[in-house]
Short mmCIF file of C-alpha atoms in Angstrom, two decimals:
data_model
loop_
_atom_site.label_atom_id
_atom_site.label_comp_id
_atom_site.label_asym_id
_atom_site.label_seq_id
_atom_site.Cartn_x
_atom_site.Cartn_y
_atom_site.Cartn_z
CA MET C 1 -23.60 -87.14 144.61
CA LYS C 2 -23.25 -90.15 142.41
CA ARG C 3 -23.98 -89.70 138.72
CA PHE C 4 -25.48 -92.41 136.73
CA PHE C 5 -25.15 -92.65 132.93
CA SER C 6 -27.38 -94.54 130.60
CA TYR C 7 -26.18 -95.63 127.17
CA PRO C 8 -28.19 -96.80 124.16
CA LEU C 9 -28.73 -100.59 124.03
CA TRP C 10 -26.43 -100.84 120.82
CA ILE C 11 -23.46 -99.55 122.75
CA VAL C 12 -24.09 -102.04 125.60
CA ALA C 13 -24.43 -104.80 123.03
CA VAL C 14 -21.18 -103.92 121.28
CA THR C 15 -19.42 -103.69 124.51
CA GLY C 16 -20.56 -107.08 125.55
CA THR C 17 -19.50 -108.58 122.30
CA LEU C 18 -16.05 -107.04 122.59
CA LEU C 19 -15.68 -108.36 126.13
CA LEU C 20 -16.59 -111.81 124.92
CA SER C 21 -14.84 -111.94 121.53
CA SER C 22 -11.63 -109.73 121.80
CA CYS C 23 -8.71 -111.96 121.06
CA ASP C 24 -5.94 -109.35 121.11
CA ASP C 25 -2.90 -110.48 122.88
CA ASN C 26 -2.49 -107.18 124.82
CA GLU C 27 -3.80 -107.85 128.33
CA GLY C 28 -6.53 -105.31 129.48
CA VAL C 29 -7.34 -104.09 125.92
CA ILE C 30 -10.94 -104.51 125.09
CA PHE C 31 -10.94 -102.60 121.95
CA SER C 32 -10.35 -104.36 118.66
CA VAL C 33 -7.64 -103.11 116.35
CA GLN C 34 -10.32 -101.69 114.03
CA ASP C 35 -11.79 -99.80 117.06
CA ASP C 36 -8.28 -98.43 117.65
CA ILE C 37 -8.22 -97.21 114.05
CA LYS C 38 -11.69 -95.55 114.39
CA LEU C 39 -10.91 -93.81 117.62
CA GLY C 40 -7.46 -92.61 116.23
CA GLN C 41 -9.18 -91.21 113.20
CA GLN C 42 -11.72 -89.28 115.32
CA VAL C 43 -9.07 -88.05 117.71
CA ALA C 44 -6.64 -87.08 114.86
CA ARG C 45 -9.37 -85.07 113.07
CA GLU C 46 -10.08 -83.09 116.40
CA VAL C 47 -6.33 -82.53 116.96
CA ASP C 48 -5.91 -81.36 113.37
CA SER C 49 -8.97 -78.97 113.79
CA THR C 50 -7.70 -77.64 116.91
CA TYR C 51 -4.21 -76.69 115.66
CA GLN C 52 -5.43 -75.63 112.25
CA ALA C 53 -7.72 -73.08 113.92
CA LYS C 54 -4.60 -71.70 115.76
CA GLY C 55 -2.54 -71.65 112.55
CA GLN C 56 -0.04 -74.05 114.09
CA LEU C 57 -0.56 -77.14 112.10
CA LEU C 58 1.80 -77.52 109.05
CA ASP C 59 -0.31 -78.59 106.12
CA ARG C 60 1.12 -81.74 104.50
CA ASN C 61 -0.50 -80.67 101.23
CA SER C 62 1.06 -77.15 101.36
CA THR C 63 2.70 -75.82 98.16
CA ASN C 64 5.36 -74.19 100.35
CA ALA C 65 8.72 -75.69 99.42
CA ASP C 66 10.12 -75.53 102.93
CA VAL C 67 6.97 -77.38 104.37
CA GLN C 68 7.41 -80.01 101.68
CA LYS C 69 11.11 -80.39 102.54
CA ALA C 70 10.36 -80.58 106.23
CA TYR C 71 7.91 -83.39 105.76
CA ALA C 72 10.07 -85.24 103.33
CA SER C 73 12.99 -85.26 105.85
CA LEU C 74 10.68 -86.29 108.88
CA ASP C 75 9.10 -89.05 106.80
CA ARG C 76 12.45 -90.46 105.87
CA ILE C 77 13.28 -90.75 109.67
CA LEU C 78 9.97 -92.14 110.59
CA ASN C 79 9.86 -94.73 107.78
CA ARG C 80 13.23 -96.15 108.76
CA VAL C 81 11.72 -96.93 112.17
CA LEU C 82 8.35 -98.16 110.76
CA ASN C 83 10.20 -100.30 108.29
CA SER C 84 12.40 -101.96 110.91
CA GLY C 85 10.38 -105.21 110.69
CA LYS C 86 9.58 -104.95 114.38
CA VAL C 87 6.35 -102.81 114.32
CA LYS C 88 3.53 -105.30 114.94
CA TYR C 89 0.78 -103.10 113.40
CA ARG C 90 2.90 -101.67 110.67
CA ASN C 91 0.43 -102.54 107.95
CA GLU C 92 -2.79 -102.19 109.93
CA PHE C 93 -2.34 -98.67 111.29
CA PRO C 94 -2.13 -95.54 109.05
CA TRP C 95 1.09 -94.20 110.81
CA THR C 96 0.88 -90.57 109.91
CA VAL C 97 3.09 -87.78 111.37
CA LYS C 98 2.30 -84.05 111.46
CA ILE C 99 4.18 -81.07 112.68
CA ILE C 100 2.73 -78.56 115.03
CA LYS C 101 4.47 -75.14 114.85
CA ASP C 102 5.19 -74.12 118.41
CA ASP C 103 8.84 -73.70 119.30
CA THR C 104 8.01 -73.29 123.07
CA VAL C 105 6.88 -76.90 123.38
CA LEU C 106 9.26 -79.86 123.66
CA ASN C 107 6.85 -82.69 123.13
CA ALA C 108 5.46 -85.36 120.74
CA PHE C 109 2.45 -87.70 121.11
CA ALA C 110 0.57 -90.39 119.27
CA THR C 111 -3.12 -91.34 119.13
CA PRO C 112 -4.47 -94.74 119.17
CA GLY C 113 -4.11 -96.17 115.64
CA GLY C 114 -0.75 -94.44 114.96
CA HIS C 115 -1.43 -90.71 114.24
CA MET C 116 1.60 -88.87 115.47
CA TYR C 117 2.43 -85.27 116.14
CA VAL C 118 5.72 -83.55 116.79
CA TYR C 119 6.15 -79.97 117.93
CA THR C 120 8.74 -77.84 116.24
CA GLY C 121 10.13 -76.84 119.62
CA LEU C 122 11.18 -80.50 120.05
CA ILE C 123 12.73 -80.90 116.61
CA LYS C 124 14.72 -77.73 116.81
CA PHE C 125 15.88 -78.58 120.37
CA LEU C 126 17.35 -82.06 119.40
CA GLU C 127 21.05 -82.23 118.55
CA ASP C 128 21.17 -85.85 117.09
CA GLU C 129 19.00 -87.45 114.57
CA ASP C 130 19.11 -90.63 116.60
CA TYR C 131 17.41 -88.80 119.46
CA LEU C 132 14.55 -87.81 117.24
CA ALA C 133 14.33 -91.31 115.95
CA GLY C 134 14.19 -92.54 119.54
CA VAL C 135 11.35 -90.15 120.37
CA LEU C 136 9.46 -91.33 117.34
CA ALA C 137 10.10 -94.96 118.16
CA HIS C 138 8.91 -94.37 121.71
CA GLU C 139 5.55 -92.88 120.46
CA ILE C 140 5.19 -95.56 117.86
CA ALA C 141 5.49 -98.11 120.80
CA HIS C 142 2.63 -96.45 122.69
CA ALA C 143 0.35 -96.92 119.68
CA ASP C 144 1.78 -100.29 118.51
CA ARG C 145 1.66 -101.79 122.10
CA ARG C 146 -1.78 -100.18 122.46
CA HIS C 147 -0.96 -98.17 125.57
CA SER C 148 -2.99 -95.27 124.55
CA VAL C 149 -6.24 -96.94 124.14
CA ARG C 150 -5.70 -99.11 127.24
CA GLN C 151 -5.19 -95.92 129.40
CA LEU C 152 -8.11 -94.34 127.73
CA GLN C 153 -10.24 -97.29 128.66
CA ARG C 154 -9.24 -96.84 132.23
CA ASP C 155 -9.80 -93.05 132.13
CA TYR C 156 -13.09 -92.91 130.42
CA GLY C 157 -14.61 -96.42 130.32
CA ILE C 158 -15.29 -98.70 127.43
CA ALA C 159 -18.85 -97.48 126.68
CA ILE C 160 -17.89 -93.80 126.45
CA LEU C 161 -14.76 -94.63 124.36
CA LEU C 162 -16.82 -96.71 121.89
CA SER C 163 -19.20 -93.72 121.58
CA VAL C 164 -16.29 -91.46 120.88
CA ALA C 165 -14.88 -93.90 118.28
CA LEU C 166 -18.20 -93.81 116.46
CA GLY C 167 -18.42 -90.00 116.45
CA ASN C 168 -21.21 -89.78 119.00
CA ASP C 169 -19.59 -87.91 121.84
CA PRO C 170 -17.91 -84.71 120.69
CA GLY C 171 -17.48 -83.21 124.06
CA THR C 172 -15.32 -86.26 125.30
CA LEU C 173 -13.54 -86.30 121.96
CA LYS C 174 -12.36 -82.70 122.54
CA GLN C 175 -11.13 -83.61 125.96
CA ILE C 176 -9.24 -86.69 124.73
CA ALA C 177 -7.62 -84.75 121.99
CA ALA C 178 -6.52 -82.04 124.42
CA GLN C 179 -5.26 -84.62 126.95
CA LEU C 180 -3.19 -86.45 124.28
CA GLY C 181 -1.80 -83.16 123.00
CA GLY C 182 -0.60 -82.14 126.28
CA THR C 183 -2.82 -79.00 126.53
CA LEU C 184 -4.40 -80.60 129.57
CA ALA C 185 -2.48 -82.79 132.09
CA GLY C 186 -1.40 -85.15 129.39
CA LEU C 187 -2.07 -88.88 129.08
CA LYS C 188 -0.52 -90.49 132.25
CA PHE C 189 0.90 -93.86 131.28
CA SER C 190 1.71 -96.50 133.83
CA ARG C 191 5.32 -97.09 134.78
CA ASP C 192 5.07 -100.50 133.02
CA ALA C 193 3.73 -98.93 129.81
CA GLU C 194 6.65 -96.30 129.84
CA THR C 195 9.25 -99.05 130.41
CA GLU C 196 7.73 -101.18 127.55
CA ALA C 197 7.70 -98.21 125.16
CA ASP C 198 11.41 -97.56 126.06
CA THR C 199 12.11 -101.20 125.57
CA TYR C 200 10.48 -101.31 122.16
CA SER C 201 12.22 -98.14 121.06
CA VAL C 202 15.45 -100.12 121.39
CA THR C 203 13.90 -102.99 119.33
CA TYR C 204 12.60 -100.79 116.75
CA LEU C 205 15.77 -98.70 116.26
CA GLY C 206 17.87 -101.75 116.42
CA GLY C 207 15.81 -103.21 113.62
CA THR C 208 16.68 -100.32 111.37
CA SER C 209 20.46 -101.13 111.36
CA TYR C 210 20.78 -97.46 110.90
CA TYR C 211 20.02 -95.63 114.02
CA ALA C 212 21.64 -96.12 117.36
CA CYS C 213 19.30 -98.35 119.16
CA ASP C 214 19.71 -96.41 122.42
CA GLY C 215 18.69 -93.03 120.73
CA ALA C 216 15.86 -92.57 123.21
CA ALA C 217 18.49 -92.55 126.03
CA GLY C 218 20.33 -89.82 124.37
CA PHE C 219 17.12 -87.81 124.09
CA PHE C 220 16.53 -88.15 127.82
CA MET C 221 20.03 -87.05 128.52
CA GLN C 222 19.62 -83.93 126.64
CA LEU C 223 16.40 -83.09 128.39
CA ASN C 224 18.25 -83.71 131.78
CA GLN C 225 20.92 -81.20 130.67
CA GLN C 226 18.43 -78.61 129.79
CA GLU C 227 16.58 -79.01 133.07
CA GLN C 228 19.88 -78.66 134.96
CA GLN C 229 20.62 -75.49 133.00
CA GLN C 230 17.22 -73.89 133.27
CA GLY C 231 15.90 -75.29 136.51
CA THR C 232 12.54 -76.20 135.00
CA PRO C 233 11.46 -79.63 133.49
CA PRO C 234 10.44 -79.63 129.81
CA GLU C 235 6.86 -80.53 129.01
CA PHE C 236 7.86 -83.99 127.84
CA LEU C 237 9.09 -84.85 131.32
CA SER C 238 5.73 -83.89 132.83
CA THR C 239 4.17 -86.85 131.11
CA HIS C 240 7.23 -89.04 130.82
CA PRO C 241 8.75 -89.04 134.23
CA ASP C 242 11.94 -90.53 135.79
CA PRO C 243 14.47 -89.86 133.04
CA ASP C 244 17.57 -91.08 135.06
CA ASN C 245 16.23 -94.65 135.61
CA ARG C 246 14.95 -94.73 132.04
CA ILE C 247 18.24 -93.89 130.63
CA ALA C 248 19.89 -96.76 132.53
CA ASN C 249 17.13 -99.06 131.51
CA ILE C 250 17.39 -98.15 127.78
CA GLU C 251 21.19 -98.62 127.85
CA GLN C 252 20.84 -101.91 129.60
CA GLU C 253 18.29 -103.05 127.03
CA ALA C 254 20.56 -101.96 124.26
CA GLN C 255 23.43 -104.09 125.66
CA LYS C 256 21.14 -107.04 126.27
CA GLN C 257 19.87 -106.92 122.66
CA GLY C 258 23.38 -106.39 121.31
CA CYS C 259 22.20 -103.87 118.67
CA LYS C 260 24.03 -100.96 117.05
CA THR C 261 24.84 -97.97 119.19
CA THR C 262 27.01 -95.93 116.94
CA THR C 263 25.30 -92.78 115.72
CA ALA C 264 23.79 -92.36 112.21
CA PRO C 265 24.31 -89.22 110.11
CA ASP C 266 22.26 -86.17 110.99
CA THR C 267 21.45 -85.33 107.40
CA ASP C 268 17.72 -85.62 107.63
CA LEU C 269 17.50 -83.79 111.03
CA ASN C 270 19.58 -80.96 109.74
CA GLU C 271 17.48 -80.66 106.58
CA LEU C 272 14.30 -80.69 108.70
CA LYS C 273 15.59 -78.06 111.07
CA ALA C 274 16.73 -75.79 108.31
CA ALA C 275 13.36 -76.01 106.50
CA LEU C 276 11.58 -75.16 109.73
CA ASN C 277 13.86 -72.26 110.46
CA ARG C 278 12.99 -70.72 107.11
CA LEU C 279 9.27 -70.76 107.81
#
């Protein structure tokens, strides 16, 4: 049976205005950058609430010294990438990162508008700071290149998504938050979007002049090794497929850009892992 949805006239009017007036240079993105920010804020609040209720979200305002040290180390890694001079919406998006305490999950994700989340399982798993920087750069790219909102437009439709952005559809908001966080099937990006995120991870890391610009390739190599040893793919690979081809593509892109591929010190990663291990 077909289901027909009716929306208030104000939503239809706003949708029509966006269709006519959007001037974003990302093909297929109807949302404005401000709509990205509004949607991201709504989704981030829902994600925060979900993991706070489970006691898994590490509070950035905590007075616990190890939580403070963990965020200080993670922020230094993130900010090197954000301040590479290559992130298009560096000054428009809030670019926050929060830690979800779950050692069983090897995953990270970003909402539209640049709210990022990293599981402790992924942080503790990684052997090289360049790899973590590569993961963060990849997730930054999904937000910065507006892949997340583009895919959500396809999945939910512009009218529903506008309603969510304005706080008028709590049911769909919960579904989107769960989807982005990987507690459902995960947000399935197109092959082109994943390739672009990998390419931009090279660009962002290369702009730091600190991290190896092919850090994301090393991350996928480590995931491959774990899969071969354990026989089951990590959560990250369920939403980020085809690691072999992507390793080759990242390395080719690094060679093409001629950027630094020598590894950076692991000081911040080691401090981050040590702080988490004490919690």
